[in-house]
Short mmCIF file of C-alpha atoms in Angstrom, two decimals:
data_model
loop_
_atom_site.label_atom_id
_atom_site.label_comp_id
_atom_site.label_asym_id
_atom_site.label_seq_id
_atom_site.Cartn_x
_atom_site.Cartn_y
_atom_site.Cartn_z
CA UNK R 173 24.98 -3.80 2.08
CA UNK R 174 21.60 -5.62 2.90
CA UNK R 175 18.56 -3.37 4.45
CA UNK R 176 16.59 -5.54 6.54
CA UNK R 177 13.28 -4.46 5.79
CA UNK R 178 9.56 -5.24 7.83
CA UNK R 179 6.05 -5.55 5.86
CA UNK R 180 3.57 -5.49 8.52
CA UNK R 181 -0.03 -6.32 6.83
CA UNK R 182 -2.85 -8.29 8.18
CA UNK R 183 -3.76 -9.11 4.13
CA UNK R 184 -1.45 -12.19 3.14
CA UNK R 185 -1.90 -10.97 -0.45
CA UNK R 186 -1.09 -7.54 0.18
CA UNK R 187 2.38 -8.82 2.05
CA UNK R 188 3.42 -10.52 -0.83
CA UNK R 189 2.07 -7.62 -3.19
CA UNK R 190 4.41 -5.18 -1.45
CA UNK R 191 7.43 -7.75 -1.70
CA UNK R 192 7.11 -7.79 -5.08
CA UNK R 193 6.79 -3.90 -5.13
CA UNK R 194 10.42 -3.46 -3.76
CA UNK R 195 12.85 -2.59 -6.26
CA UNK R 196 14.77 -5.50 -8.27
CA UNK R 197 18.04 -5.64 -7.10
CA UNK R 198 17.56 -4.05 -4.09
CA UNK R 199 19.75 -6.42 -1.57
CA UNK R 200 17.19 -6.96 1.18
CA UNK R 201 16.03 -8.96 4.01
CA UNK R 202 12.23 -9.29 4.42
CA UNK R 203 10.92 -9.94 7.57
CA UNK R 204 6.49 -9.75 7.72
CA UNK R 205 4.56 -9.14 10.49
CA UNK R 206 0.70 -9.67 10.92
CA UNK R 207 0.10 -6.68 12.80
CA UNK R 208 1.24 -4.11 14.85
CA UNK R 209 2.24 -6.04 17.29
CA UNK R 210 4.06 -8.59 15.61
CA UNK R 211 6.24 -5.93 14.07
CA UNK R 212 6.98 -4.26 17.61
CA UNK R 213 7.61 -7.12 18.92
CA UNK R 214 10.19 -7.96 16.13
CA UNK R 215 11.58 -4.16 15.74
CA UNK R 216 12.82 -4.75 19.60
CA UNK R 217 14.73 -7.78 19.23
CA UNK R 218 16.30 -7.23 15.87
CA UNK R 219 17.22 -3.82 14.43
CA UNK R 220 15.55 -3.18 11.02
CA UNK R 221 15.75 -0.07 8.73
CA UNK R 222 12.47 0.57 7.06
CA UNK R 223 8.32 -0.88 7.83
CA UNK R 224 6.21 -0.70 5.72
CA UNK R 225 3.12 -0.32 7.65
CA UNK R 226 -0.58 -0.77 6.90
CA UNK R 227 -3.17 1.05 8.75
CA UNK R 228 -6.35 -1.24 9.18
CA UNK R 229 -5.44 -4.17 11.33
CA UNK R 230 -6.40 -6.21 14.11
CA UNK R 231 -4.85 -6.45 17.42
CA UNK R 232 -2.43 -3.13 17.24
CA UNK R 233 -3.26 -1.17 14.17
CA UNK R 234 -1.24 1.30 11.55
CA UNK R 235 -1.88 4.86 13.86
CA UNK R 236 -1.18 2.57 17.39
CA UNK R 237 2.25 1.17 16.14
CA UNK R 238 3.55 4.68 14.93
CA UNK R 239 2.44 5.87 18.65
CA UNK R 240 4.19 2.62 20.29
CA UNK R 241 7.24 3.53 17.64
CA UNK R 242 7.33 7.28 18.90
CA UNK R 243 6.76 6.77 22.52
CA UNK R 244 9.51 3.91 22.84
CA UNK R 245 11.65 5.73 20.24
CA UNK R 246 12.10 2.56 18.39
CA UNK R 247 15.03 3.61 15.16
CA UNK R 248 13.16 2.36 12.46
CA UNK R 249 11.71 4.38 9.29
CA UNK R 250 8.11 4.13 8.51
CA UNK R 251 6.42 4.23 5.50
CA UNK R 252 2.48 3.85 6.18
CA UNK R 253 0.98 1.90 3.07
CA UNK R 254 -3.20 1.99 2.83
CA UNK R 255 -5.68 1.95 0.97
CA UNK R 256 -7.16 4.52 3.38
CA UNK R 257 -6.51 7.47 1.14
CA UNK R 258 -8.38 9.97 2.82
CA UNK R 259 -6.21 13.27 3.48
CA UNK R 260 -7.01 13.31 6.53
CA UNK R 261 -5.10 9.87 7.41
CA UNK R 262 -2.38 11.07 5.37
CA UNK R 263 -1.74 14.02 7.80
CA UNK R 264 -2.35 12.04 10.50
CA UNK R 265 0.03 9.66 9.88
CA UNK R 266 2.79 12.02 9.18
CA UNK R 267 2.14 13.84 12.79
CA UNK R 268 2.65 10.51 14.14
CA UNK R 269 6.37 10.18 12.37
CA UNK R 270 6.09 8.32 9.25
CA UNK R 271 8.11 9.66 6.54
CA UNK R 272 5.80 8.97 3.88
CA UNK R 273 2.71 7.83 2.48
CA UNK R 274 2.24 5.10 0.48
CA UNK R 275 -1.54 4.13 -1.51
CA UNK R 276 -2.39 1.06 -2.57
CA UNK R 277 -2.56 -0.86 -4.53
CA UNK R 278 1.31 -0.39 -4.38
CA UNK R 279 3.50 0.77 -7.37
CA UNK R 280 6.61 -0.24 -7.62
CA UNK R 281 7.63 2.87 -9.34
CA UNK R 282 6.70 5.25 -6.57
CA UNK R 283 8.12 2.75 -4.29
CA UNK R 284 11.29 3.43 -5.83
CA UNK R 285 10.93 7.12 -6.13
CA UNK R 286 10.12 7.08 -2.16
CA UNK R 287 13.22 5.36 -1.43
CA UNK R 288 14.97 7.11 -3.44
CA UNK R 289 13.43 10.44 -2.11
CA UNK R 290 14.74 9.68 1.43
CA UNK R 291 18.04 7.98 0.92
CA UNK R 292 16.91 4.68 1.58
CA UNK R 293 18.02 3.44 -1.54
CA UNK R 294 20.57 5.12 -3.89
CA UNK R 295 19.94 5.62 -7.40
CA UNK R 296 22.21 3.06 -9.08
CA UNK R 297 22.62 5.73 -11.95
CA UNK R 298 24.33 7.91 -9.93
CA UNK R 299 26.24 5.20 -8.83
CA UNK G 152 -29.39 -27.30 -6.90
CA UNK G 153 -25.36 -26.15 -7.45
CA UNK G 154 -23.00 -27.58 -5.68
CA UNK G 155 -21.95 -25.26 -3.01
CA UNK G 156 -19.18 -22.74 -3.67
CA UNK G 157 -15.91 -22.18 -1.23
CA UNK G 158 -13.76 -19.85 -0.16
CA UNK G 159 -10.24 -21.03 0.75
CA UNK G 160 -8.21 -18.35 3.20
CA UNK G 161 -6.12 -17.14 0.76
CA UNK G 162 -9.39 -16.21 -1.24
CA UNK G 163 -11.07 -15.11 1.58
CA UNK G 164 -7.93 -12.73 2.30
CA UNK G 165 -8.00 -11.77 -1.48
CA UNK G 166 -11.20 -10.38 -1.23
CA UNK G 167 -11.14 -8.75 2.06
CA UNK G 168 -7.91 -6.94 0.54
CA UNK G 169 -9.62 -5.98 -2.46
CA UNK G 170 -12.34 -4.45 -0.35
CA UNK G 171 -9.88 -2.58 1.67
CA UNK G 172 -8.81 -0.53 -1.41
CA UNK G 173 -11.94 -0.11 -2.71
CA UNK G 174 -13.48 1.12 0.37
CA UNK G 175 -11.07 3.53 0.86
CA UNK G 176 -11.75 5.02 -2.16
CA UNK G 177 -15.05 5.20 -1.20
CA UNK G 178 -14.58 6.71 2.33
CA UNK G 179 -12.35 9.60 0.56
CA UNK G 180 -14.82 10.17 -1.17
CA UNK G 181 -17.61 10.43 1.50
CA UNK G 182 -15.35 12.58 3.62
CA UNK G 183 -14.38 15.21 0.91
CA UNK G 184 -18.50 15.22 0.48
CA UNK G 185 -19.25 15.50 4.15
CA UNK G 186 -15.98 17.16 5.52
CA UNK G 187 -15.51 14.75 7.57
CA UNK G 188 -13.13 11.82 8.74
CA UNK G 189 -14.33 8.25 8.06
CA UNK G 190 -13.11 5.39 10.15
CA UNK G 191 -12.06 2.55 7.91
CA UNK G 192 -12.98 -1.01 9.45
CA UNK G 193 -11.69 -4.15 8.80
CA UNK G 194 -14.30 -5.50 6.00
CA UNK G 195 -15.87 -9.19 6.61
CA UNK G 196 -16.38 -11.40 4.02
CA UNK G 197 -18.57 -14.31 4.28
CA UNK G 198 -19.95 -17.08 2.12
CA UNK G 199 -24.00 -17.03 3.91
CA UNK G 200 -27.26 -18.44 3.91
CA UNK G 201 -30.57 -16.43 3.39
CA UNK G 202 -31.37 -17.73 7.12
CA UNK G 203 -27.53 -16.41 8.43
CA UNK G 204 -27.97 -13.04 6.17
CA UNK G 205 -31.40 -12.23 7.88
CA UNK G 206 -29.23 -12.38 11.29
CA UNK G 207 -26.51 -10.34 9.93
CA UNK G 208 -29.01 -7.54 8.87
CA UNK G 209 -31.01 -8.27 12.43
CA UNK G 210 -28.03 -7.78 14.23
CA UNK G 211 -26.80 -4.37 12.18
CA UNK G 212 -30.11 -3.33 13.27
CA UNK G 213 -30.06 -3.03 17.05
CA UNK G 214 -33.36 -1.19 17.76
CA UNK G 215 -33.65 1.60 16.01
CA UNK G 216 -35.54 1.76 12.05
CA UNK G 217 -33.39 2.13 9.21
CA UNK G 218 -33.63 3.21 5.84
CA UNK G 219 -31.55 1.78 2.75
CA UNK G 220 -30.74 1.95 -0.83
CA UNK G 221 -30.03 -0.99 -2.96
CA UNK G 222 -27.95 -0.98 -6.15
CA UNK G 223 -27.53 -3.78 -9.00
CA UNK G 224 -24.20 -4.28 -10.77
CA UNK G 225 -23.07 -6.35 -13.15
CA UNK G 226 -20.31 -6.96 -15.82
CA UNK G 227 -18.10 -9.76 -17.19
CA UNK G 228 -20.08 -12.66 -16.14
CA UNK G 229 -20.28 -11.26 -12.64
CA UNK G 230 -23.28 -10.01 -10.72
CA UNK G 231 -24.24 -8.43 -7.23
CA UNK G 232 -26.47 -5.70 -5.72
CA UNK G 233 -24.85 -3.59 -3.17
CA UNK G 234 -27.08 -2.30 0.05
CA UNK G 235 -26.44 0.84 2.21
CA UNK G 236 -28.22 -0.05 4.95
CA UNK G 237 -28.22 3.84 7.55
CA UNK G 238 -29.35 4.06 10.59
CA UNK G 239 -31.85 6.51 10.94
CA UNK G 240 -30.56 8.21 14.06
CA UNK G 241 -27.60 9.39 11.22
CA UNK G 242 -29.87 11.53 8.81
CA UNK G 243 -29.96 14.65 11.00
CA UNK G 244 -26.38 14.56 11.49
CA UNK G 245 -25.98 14.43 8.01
CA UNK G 246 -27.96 17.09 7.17
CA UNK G 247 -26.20 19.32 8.78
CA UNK G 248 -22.71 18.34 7.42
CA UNK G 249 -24.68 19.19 3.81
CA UNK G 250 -26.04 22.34 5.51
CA UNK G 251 -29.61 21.26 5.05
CA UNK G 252 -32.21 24.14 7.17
CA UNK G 253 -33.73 23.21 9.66
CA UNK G 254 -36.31 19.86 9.74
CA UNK G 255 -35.82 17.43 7.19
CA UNK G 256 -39.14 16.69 5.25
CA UNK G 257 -38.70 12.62 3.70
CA UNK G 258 -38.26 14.29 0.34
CA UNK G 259 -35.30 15.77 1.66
CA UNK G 260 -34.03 12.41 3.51
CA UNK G 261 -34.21 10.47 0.38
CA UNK G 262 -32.48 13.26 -1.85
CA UNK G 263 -30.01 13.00 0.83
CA UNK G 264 -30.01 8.85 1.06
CA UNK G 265 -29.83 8.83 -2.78
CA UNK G 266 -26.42 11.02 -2.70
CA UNK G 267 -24.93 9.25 -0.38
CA UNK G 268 -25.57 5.71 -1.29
CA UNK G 269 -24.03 7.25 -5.29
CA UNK G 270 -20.78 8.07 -3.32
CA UNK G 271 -19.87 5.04 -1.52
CA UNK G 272 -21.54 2.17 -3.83
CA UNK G 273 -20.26 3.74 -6.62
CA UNK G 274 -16.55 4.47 -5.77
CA UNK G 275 -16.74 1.10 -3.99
CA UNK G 276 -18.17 -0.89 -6.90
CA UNK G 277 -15.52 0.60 -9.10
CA UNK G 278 -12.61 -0.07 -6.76
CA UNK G 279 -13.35 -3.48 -7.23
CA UNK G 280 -14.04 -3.77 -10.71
CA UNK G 281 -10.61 -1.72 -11.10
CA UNK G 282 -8.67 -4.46 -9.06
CA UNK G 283 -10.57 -6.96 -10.90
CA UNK G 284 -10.57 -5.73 -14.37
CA UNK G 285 -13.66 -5.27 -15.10
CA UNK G 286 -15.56 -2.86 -16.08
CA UNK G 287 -19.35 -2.56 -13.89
CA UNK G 288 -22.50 -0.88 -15.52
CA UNK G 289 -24.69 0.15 -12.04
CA UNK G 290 -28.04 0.45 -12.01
CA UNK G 291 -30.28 3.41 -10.48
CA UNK G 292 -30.11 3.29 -7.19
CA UNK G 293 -33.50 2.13 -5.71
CA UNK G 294 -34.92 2.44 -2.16
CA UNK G 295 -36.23 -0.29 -0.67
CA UNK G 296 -37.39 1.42 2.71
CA UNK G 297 -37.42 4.35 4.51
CA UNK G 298 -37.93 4.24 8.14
CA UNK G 299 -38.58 0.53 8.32
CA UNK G 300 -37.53 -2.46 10.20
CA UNK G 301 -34.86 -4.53 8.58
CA UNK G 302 -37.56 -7.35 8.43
CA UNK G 303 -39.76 -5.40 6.69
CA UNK G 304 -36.54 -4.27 3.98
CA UNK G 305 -36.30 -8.67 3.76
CA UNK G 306 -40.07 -9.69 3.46
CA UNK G 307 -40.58 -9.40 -0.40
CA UNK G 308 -37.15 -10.77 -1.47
CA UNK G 309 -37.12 -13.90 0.59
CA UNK G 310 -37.10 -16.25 -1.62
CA UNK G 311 -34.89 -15.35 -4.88
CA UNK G 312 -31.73 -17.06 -3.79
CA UNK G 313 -30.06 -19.48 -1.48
CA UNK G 314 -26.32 -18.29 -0.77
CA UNK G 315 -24.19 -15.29 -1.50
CA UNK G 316 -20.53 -14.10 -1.07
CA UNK G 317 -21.66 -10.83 1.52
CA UNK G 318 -18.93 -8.40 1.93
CA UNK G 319 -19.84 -6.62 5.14
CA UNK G 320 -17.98 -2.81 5.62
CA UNK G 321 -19.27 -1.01 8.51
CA UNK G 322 -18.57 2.84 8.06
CA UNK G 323 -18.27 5.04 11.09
CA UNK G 324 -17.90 8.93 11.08
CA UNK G 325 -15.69 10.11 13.42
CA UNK G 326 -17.21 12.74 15.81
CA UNK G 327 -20.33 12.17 14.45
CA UNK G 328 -23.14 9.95 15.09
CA UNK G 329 -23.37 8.49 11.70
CA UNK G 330 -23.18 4.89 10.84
CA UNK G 331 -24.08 2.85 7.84
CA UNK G 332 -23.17 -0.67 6.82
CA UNK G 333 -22.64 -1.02 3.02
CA UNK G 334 -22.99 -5.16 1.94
CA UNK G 335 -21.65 -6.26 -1.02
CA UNK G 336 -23.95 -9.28 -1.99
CA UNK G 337 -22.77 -11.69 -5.41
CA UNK G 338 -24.52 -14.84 -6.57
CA UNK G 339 -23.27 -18.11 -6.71
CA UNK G 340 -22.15 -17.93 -10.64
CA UNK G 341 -20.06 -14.97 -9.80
CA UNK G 342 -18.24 -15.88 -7.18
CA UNK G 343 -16.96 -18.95 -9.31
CA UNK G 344 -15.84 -16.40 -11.79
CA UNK G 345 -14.49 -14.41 -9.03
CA UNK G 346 -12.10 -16.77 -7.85
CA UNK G 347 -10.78 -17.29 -11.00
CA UNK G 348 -10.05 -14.16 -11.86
CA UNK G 349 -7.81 -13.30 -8.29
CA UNK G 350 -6.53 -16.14 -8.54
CA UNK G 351 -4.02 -14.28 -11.01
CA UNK G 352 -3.59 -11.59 -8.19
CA UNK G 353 -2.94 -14.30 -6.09
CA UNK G 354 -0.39 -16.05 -8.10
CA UNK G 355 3.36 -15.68 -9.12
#
């Protein structure tokens, strides 16, 4: 089955970046988003699984579209991705209610593990 | 004279990227130092004219003096100097996050200025150079005023070039009042060499 997933990134290059990230033969659909938002706007007219989110942005940044996501109780999974790798962001992004954290620049190896971590994606050799 | 250099979007959106990782190695850095929480802005990066950079310093001014550090760096055909530029309003309140006593003397500041400006040029500079593949050597960093007007920082380096690359990141400290811009400043050479080389991040 498909997982329709959102990058939401201000950076052009880091969009892409993370596309690449996502595991080969994952079946996805990838929607982007230029900010916050964009992707709200997007997550309430079509039901996706998992954002990837970036923090810094203009218009609605990362920490305003986890509050707008928690307040409206939009069913999405978030997984923040920054280069803002301060602890302290980490923590706060996790009280917010995204499942994980994410640094850049992205690996697609932990990218994998994360999914794998939370379900998201099974492990094909378990399969 | 050269003919002028460019930046397309997509470059322009390479590089702020690139300075959005490295800066945020940087600011983890500075907060583990200071035990603090740094507020990450969104970095600007502009191809300027002496004329346009004395306005962009003029304008991080507002009217209070300043003091700043400057820093050379170079490697693999490409070379820059980065500048803390800190308000001066900021030093008590960062003496106190470093548990200085009492009354700074300008010994003190500049011990202080020096420490700083090592933690976020240098993590930054390297963030870069990681992203970029390159190695940088740094040089000491060197003060070029303490207490000064920003014209005063300008007046003996007016004339050595025409137009830079200037990568603007203004750091805030949240809860405190401490705020310093750090600008990224390459010559014209490098920022032909720079292109080339993201261009491969940009690709495929």
């Amino acid at each position: 089955m498909t997982t329709k997933v959102l990058i939401c990134d201000d950076s052009k290059m880091a969009r892409k970046q993370m596309a690449r990230a996502l595991p080969a033969g994952w079946p996805v659909d990838v929607h982007f988003a230029k900010d916050g938002q964009e992707a709200i706007d997007l997550i309430k007219v079509q039901s996706f699984e998992v954002l990837f989110l970036d923090l810094t942005m203009p218009v609605l940044d990362g920490y305003a579209t986890l509050e707008v996501i928690r307040q409206e109780d939009l069913p999405i999974m978030v997984l923040v991705v920054s280069g803002d790798i301060q602890p302290e962001a980490q923590e706060r992004v996790k009280k917010l209610g995204a499942i994980d954290f994410i640094k850049k620049p992205v690996d697609a190896e932990q990218i994998k593990q994360v999914l794998i971590e939370y379900g998201i994606l099974r492990d094909q050799a378990h399969e | 004279m050269s003919d002028l250099i460019q930046l397309s979007e997509d470059e322009r959106d390479c590089y702020q990227e690139i300075t959005n990782v490295a800066m945020g190695q940087a600011a983890d850095r500075l907060a583990r130092l200071l035990g603090v929480y740094v507020v990450l802005p969104i970095p600007n990066v502009n191809l300027i004219e002496i004329n346009e950079f004395k306005m962009t310093l003029k304008s991080l001014e507002g009217n209070s003096t300043v003091s700043a550090v400057c820093q050379g760096f170079i490697g693999a055909g490409i070379a820059g100097e980065a500048l803390l530029i800190f308000n001066d309003a900021s030093f008590a309140e960062i003496a106190k996050l470093l548990d200085y006593p009492g009354n700074l003397d300008q010994h003190e500041e500049l011990e202080m200025l020096m420490d700083v400006a090592n933690v976020l040029n240098g993590a930054c500079i390297q963030g870069i150079g990681e992203q970029l593949d390159i190695d940088f050597s740094q040089s000491h960093p060197v003060i070029l005023g303490q207490h000064c007007s920003i014209a005063d920082l300008l007046e003996p380096n007016q004339s050595r070039w025409q137009r830079t690359m200037a990568i603007e990141i203004n750091y805030t400290i949240e809860d405190h009042n401490i705020n310093c811009d750090l600008l990224l400043l390459f010559t014209e050479d490098s920022v032909v060499h720079m292109n080339r080389l993201i261009s491969f991040l940009m690709d495929d």
